[in-house]
Amino acid sequence: MHAAAVESTTVASGLALPTTLVAKLLQIEFRDRTVYQYFGVPAEVHDALMRAHSKGRCFNSLIRGRFDYSLVTNAPSAPS
């Protein structure tokens, strides 16, 4: 299983992780290198994101604000 790199100005990659019958997990890495996990995301939503011409627009309409999520990693800090 691997993350699928996508062409987008917002989303860098998407990964649907193994699921149980109860929880479905979608992990998204954004272009700023932050990684989030979204919980309870149906396979149909993941598929729509991977097929969408505009990944950012699809993310905003189908995922953002609709699923619980957790920040996995922050974007790296700029060197000081």
Short mmCIF file of N, CA and C in Angstrom, two decimals:
data_model
loop_
_atom_site.label_atom_id
_atom_site.label_comp_id
_atom_site.label_asym_id
_atom_site.label_seq_id
_atom_site.Cartn_x
_atom_site.Cartn_y
_atom_site.Cartn_z
N MET A 1 0.84 -1.16 0.00
CA MET A 1 0.00 0.00 0.00
C MET A 1 0.89 1.24 0.00
N HIS A 2 0.54 2.23 -0.82
CA HIS A 2 1.35 3.44 -0.90
C HIS A 2 0.46 4.64 -1.17
N ALA A 3 1.00 5.80 -0.87
CA ALA A 3 0.28 7.04 -1.14
C ALA A 3 0.35 7.32 -2.63
N ALA A 4 -0.73 7.84 -3.15
CA ALA A 4 -0.78 8.20 -4.56
C ALA A 4 -0.49 9.69 -4.69
N ALA A 5 0.60 10.03 -5.37
CA ALA A 5 0.90 11.43 -5.65
C ALA A 5 -0.13 11.94 -6.64
N VAL A 6 -0.55 13.18 -6.45
CA VAL A 6 -1.58 13.75 -7.32
C VAL A 6 -1.13 15.11 -7.83
N GLU A 7 -1.70 15.52 -8.95
CA GLU A 7 -1.44 16.85 -9.48
C GLU A 7 -2.44 17.81 -8.87
N SER A 8 -1.95 18.70 -8.02
CA SER A 8 -2.82 19.63 -7.32
C SER A 8 -1.97 20.74 -6.73
N THR A 9 -2.56 21.93 -6.61
CA THR A 9 -1.86 23.01 -5.94
C THR A 9 -2.09 22.95 -4.44
N THR A 10 -3.01 22.08 -3.97
CA THR A 10 -3.34 21.97 -2.56
C THR A 10 -2.90 20.65 -1.95
N VAL A 11 -3.23 19.55 -2.61
CA VAL A 11 -3.00 18.21 -2.08
C VAL A 11 -1.76 17.62 -2.74
N ALA A 12 -0.86 17.05 -1.93
CA ALA A 12 0.34 16.41 -2.47
C ALA A 12 0.13 14.92 -2.70
N SER A 13 -0.56 14.26 -1.76
CA SER A 13 -0.82 12.83 -1.92
C SER A 13 -2.00 12.42 -1.07
N GLY A 14 -2.59 11.29 -1.44
CA GLY A 14 -3.71 10.74 -0.69
C GLY A 14 -3.50 9.26 -0.49
N LEU A 15 -3.89 8.75 0.67
CA LEU A 15 -3.70 7.35 0.98
C LEU A 15 -4.90 6.85 1.75
N ALA A 16 -5.56 5.82 1.23
CA ALA A 16 -6.63 5.17 1.97
C ALA A 16 -6.00 3.99 2.70
N LEU A 17 -6.06 4.02 4.02
CA LEU A 17 -5.43 2.98 4.82
C LEU A 17 -6.40 1.83 5.05
N PRO A 18 -5.89 0.63 5.43
CA PRO A 18 -6.79 -0.49 5.70
C PRO A 18 -7.85 -0.08 6.70
N THR A 19 -9.03 -0.62 6.53
CA THR A 19 -10.14 -0.20 7.36
C THR A 19 -10.80 -1.38 8.04
N THR A 20 -11.52 -1.07 9.09
CA THR A 20 -12.40 -2.05 9.70
C THR A 20 -13.79 -1.74 9.16
N LEU A 21 -14.78 -2.49 9.58
CA LEU A 21 -16.14 -2.21 9.13
C LEU A 21 -16.65 -0.91 9.72
N VAL A 22 -16.04 -0.45 10.80
CA VAL A 22 -16.52 0.75 11.49
C VAL A 22 -15.81 2.01 11.01
N ALA A 23 -14.49 1.98 10.90
CA ALA A 23 -13.72 3.19 10.62
C ALA A 23 -12.99 3.10 9.29
N LYS A 24 -13.06 4.17 8.53
CA LYS A 24 -12.30 4.28 7.29
C LYS A 24 -11.38 5.48 7.45
N LEU A 25 -10.14 5.34 7.06
CA LEU A 25 -9.14 6.36 7.31
C LEU A 25 -8.53 6.84 6.00
N LEU A 26 -8.53 8.16 5.81
CA LEU A 26 -7.90 8.77 4.65
C LEU A 26 -6.78 9.67 5.16
N GLN A 27 -5.58 9.46 4.68
CA GLN A 27 -4.44 10.29 5.07
C GLN A 27 -4.07 11.17 3.89
N ILE A 28 -3.97 12.47 4.14
CA ILE A 28 -3.66 13.43 3.08
C ILE A 28 -2.45 14.25 3.48
N GLU A 29 -1.49 14.34 2.55
CA GLU A 29 -0.35 15.24 2.72
C GLU A 29 -0.59 16.45 1.82
N PHE A 30 -0.55 17.63 2.43
CA PHE A 30 -0.77 18.86 1.68
C PHE A 30 0.56 19.37 1.15
N ARG A 31 0.50 20.29 0.21
CA ARG A 31 1.71 20.83 -0.42
C ARG A 31 2.64 21.49 0.58
N ASP A 32 2.11 21.99 1.70
CA ASP A 32 2.98 22.59 2.71
C ASP A 32 3.62 21.53 3.61
N ARG A 33 3.43 20.26 3.26
CA ARG A 33 4.02 19.09 3.92
C ARG A 33 3.33 18.69 5.21
N THR A 34 2.22 19.33 5.58
CA THR A 34 1.46 18.86 6.73
C THR A 34 0.68 17.62 6.32
N VAL A 35 0.52 16.70 7.27
CA VAL A 35 -0.19 15.45 7.01
C VAL A 35 -1.34 15.35 8.01
N TYR A 36 -2.54 15.06 7.49
CA TYR A 36 -3.72 14.88 8.32
C TYR A 36 -4.33 13.52 8.03
N GLN A 37 -4.97 12.94 9.05
CA GLN A 37 -5.76 11.74 8.87
C GLN A 37 -7.22 12.12 9.10
N TYR A 38 -8.08 11.70 8.18
CA TYR A 38 -9.51 11.95 8.25
C TYR A 38 -10.20 10.62 8.51
N PHE A 39 -11.11 10.60 9.49
CA PHE A 39 -11.72 9.37 9.95
C PHE A 39 -13.14 9.20 9.41
N GLY A 40 -13.48 7.96 9.08
CA GLY A 40 -14.83 7.64 8.62
C GLY A 40 -15.10 8.06 7.19
N VAL A 41 -14.07 8.20 6.38
CA VAL A 41 -14.23 8.65 4.99
C VAL A 41 -14.58 7.44 4.12
N PRO A 42 -15.75 7.45 3.49
CA PRO A 42 -16.14 6.32 2.63
C PRO A 42 -15.22 6.19 1.42
N ALA A 43 -15.10 4.98 0.93
CA ALA A 43 -14.26 4.71 -0.25
C ALA A 43 -14.70 5.57 -1.44
N GLU A 44 -16.00 5.84 -1.55
CA GLU A 44 -16.50 6.64 -2.67
C GLU A 44 -15.93 8.05 -2.64
N VAL A 45 -15.75 8.61 -1.43
CA VAL A 45 -15.19 9.96 -1.31
C VAL A 45 -13.71 9.93 -1.69
N HIS A 46 -12.99 8.93 -1.22
CA HIS A 46 -11.57 8.79 -1.60
C HIS A 46 -11.45 8.66 -3.12
N ASP A 47 -12.28 7.82 -3.72
CA ASP A 47 -12.24 7.63 -5.17
C ASP A 47 -12.53 8.94 -5.90
N ALA A 48 -13.53 9.68 -5.41
CA ALA A 48 -13.87 10.97 -6.04
C ALA A 48 -12.69 11.93 -5.96
N LEU A 49 -11.99 11.95 -4.82
CA LEU A 49 -10.83 12.82 -4.66
C LEU A 49 -9.73 12.44 -5.65
N MET A 50 -9.47 11.16 -5.80
CA MET A 50 -8.41 10.71 -6.71
C MET A 50 -8.76 10.97 -8.18
N ARG A 51 -10.06 10.97 -8.52
CA ARG A 51 -10.49 11.20 -9.91
C ARG A 51 -10.68 12.68 -10.24
N ALA A 52 -10.82 13.51 -9.22
CA ALA A 52 -11.19 14.92 -9.44
C ALA A 52 -10.11 15.68 -10.21
N HIS A 53 -10.56 16.53 -11.11
CA HIS A 53 -9.64 17.41 -11.84
C HIS A 53 -8.98 18.39 -10.87
N SER A 54 -9.78 18.97 -9.97
CA SER A 54 -9.26 19.88 -8.95
C SER A 54 -9.34 19.18 -7.60
N LYS A 55 -8.20 18.67 -7.13
CA LYS A 55 -8.16 17.97 -5.85
C LYS A 55 -8.52 18.91 -4.70
N GLY A 56 -8.02 20.14 -4.75
CA GLY A 56 -8.32 21.10 -3.69
C GLY A 56 -9.80 21.41 -3.60
N ARG A 57 -10.43 21.64 -4.74
CA ARG A 57 -11.86 21.93 -4.76
C ARG A 57 -12.65 20.73 -4.26
N CYS A 58 -12.26 19.54 -4.68
CA CYS A 58 -12.93 18.32 -4.23
C CYS A 58 -12.75 18.14 -2.72
N PHE A 59 -11.53 18.33 -2.23
CA PHE A 59 -11.27 18.23 -0.79
C PHE A 59 -12.16 19.20 -0.03
N ASN A 60 -12.22 20.45 -0.49
CA ASN A 60 -13.02 21.46 0.20
C ASN A 60 -14.50 21.14 0.21
N SER A 61 -15.02 20.55 -0.86
CA SER A 61 -16.46 20.29 -0.92
C SER A 61 -16.86 18.95 -0.30
N LEU A 62 -15.98 17.94 -0.34
CA LEU A 62 -16.38 16.62 0.13
C LEU A 62 -15.77 16.20 1.47
N ILE A 63 -14.67 16.82 1.88
CA ILE A 63 -13.95 16.33 3.06
C ILE A 63 -13.84 17.39 4.15
N ARG A 64 -13.33 18.57 3.83
CA ARG A 64 -13.10 19.61 4.85
C ARG A 64 -14.39 19.91 5.61
N GLY A 65 -14.30 19.83 6.93
CA GLY A 65 -15.43 20.15 7.79
C GLY A 65 -16.48 19.06 7.89
N ARG A 66 -16.30 17.94 7.20
CA ARG A 66 -17.30 16.87 7.20
C ARG A 66 -16.87 15.64 7.99
N PHE A 67 -15.57 15.52 8.28
CA PHE A 67 -15.05 14.33 8.96
C PHE A 67 -14.15 14.76 10.11
N ASP A 68 -14.13 13.94 11.16
CA ASP A 68 -13.16 14.16 12.23
C ASP A 68 -11.77 13.93 11.65
N TYR A 69 -10.79 14.64 12.19
CA TYR A 69 -9.43 14.52 11.67
C TYR A 69 -8.41 14.69 12.78
N SER A 70 -7.18 14.32 12.46
CA SER A 70 -6.07 14.48 13.38
C SER A 70 -4.84 14.92 12.59
N LEU A 71 -4.12 15.89 13.14
CA LEU A 71 -2.86 16.32 12.54
C LEU A 71 -1.81 15.27 12.85
N VAL A 72 -1.16 14.75 11.82
CA VAL A 72 -0.12 13.73 12.00
C VAL A 72 1.24 14.39 12.11
N THR A 73 1.56 15.27 11.17
CA THR A 73 2.84 16.00 11.20
C THR A 73 2.62 17.43 10.76
N ASN A 74 3.35 18.33 11.38
CA ASN A 74 3.35 19.73 10.98
C ASN A 74 4.31 19.93 9.83
N ALA A 75 4.12 21.00 9.11
CA ALA A 75 5.07 21.39 8.07
C ALA A 75 6.40 21.71 8.72
N PRO A 76 7.50 21.36 8.08
CA PRO A 76 8.81 21.69 8.67
C PRO A 76 8.99 23.20 8.78
N SER A 77 9.67 23.61 9.83
CA SER A 77 9.93 25.04 10.03
C SER A 77 11.03 25.50 9.08
N ALA A 78 10.95 26.76 8.72
CA ALA A 78 12.00 27.35 7.89
C ALA A 78 13.26 27.49 8.74
N PRO A 79 14.42 27.26 8.14
CA PRO A 79 15.67 27.40 8.92
C PRO A 79 15.82 28.83 9.42
N SER A 80 16.33 28.95 10.64
CA SER A 80 16.49 30.30 11.20
C SER A 80 17.92 30.76 11.15
#
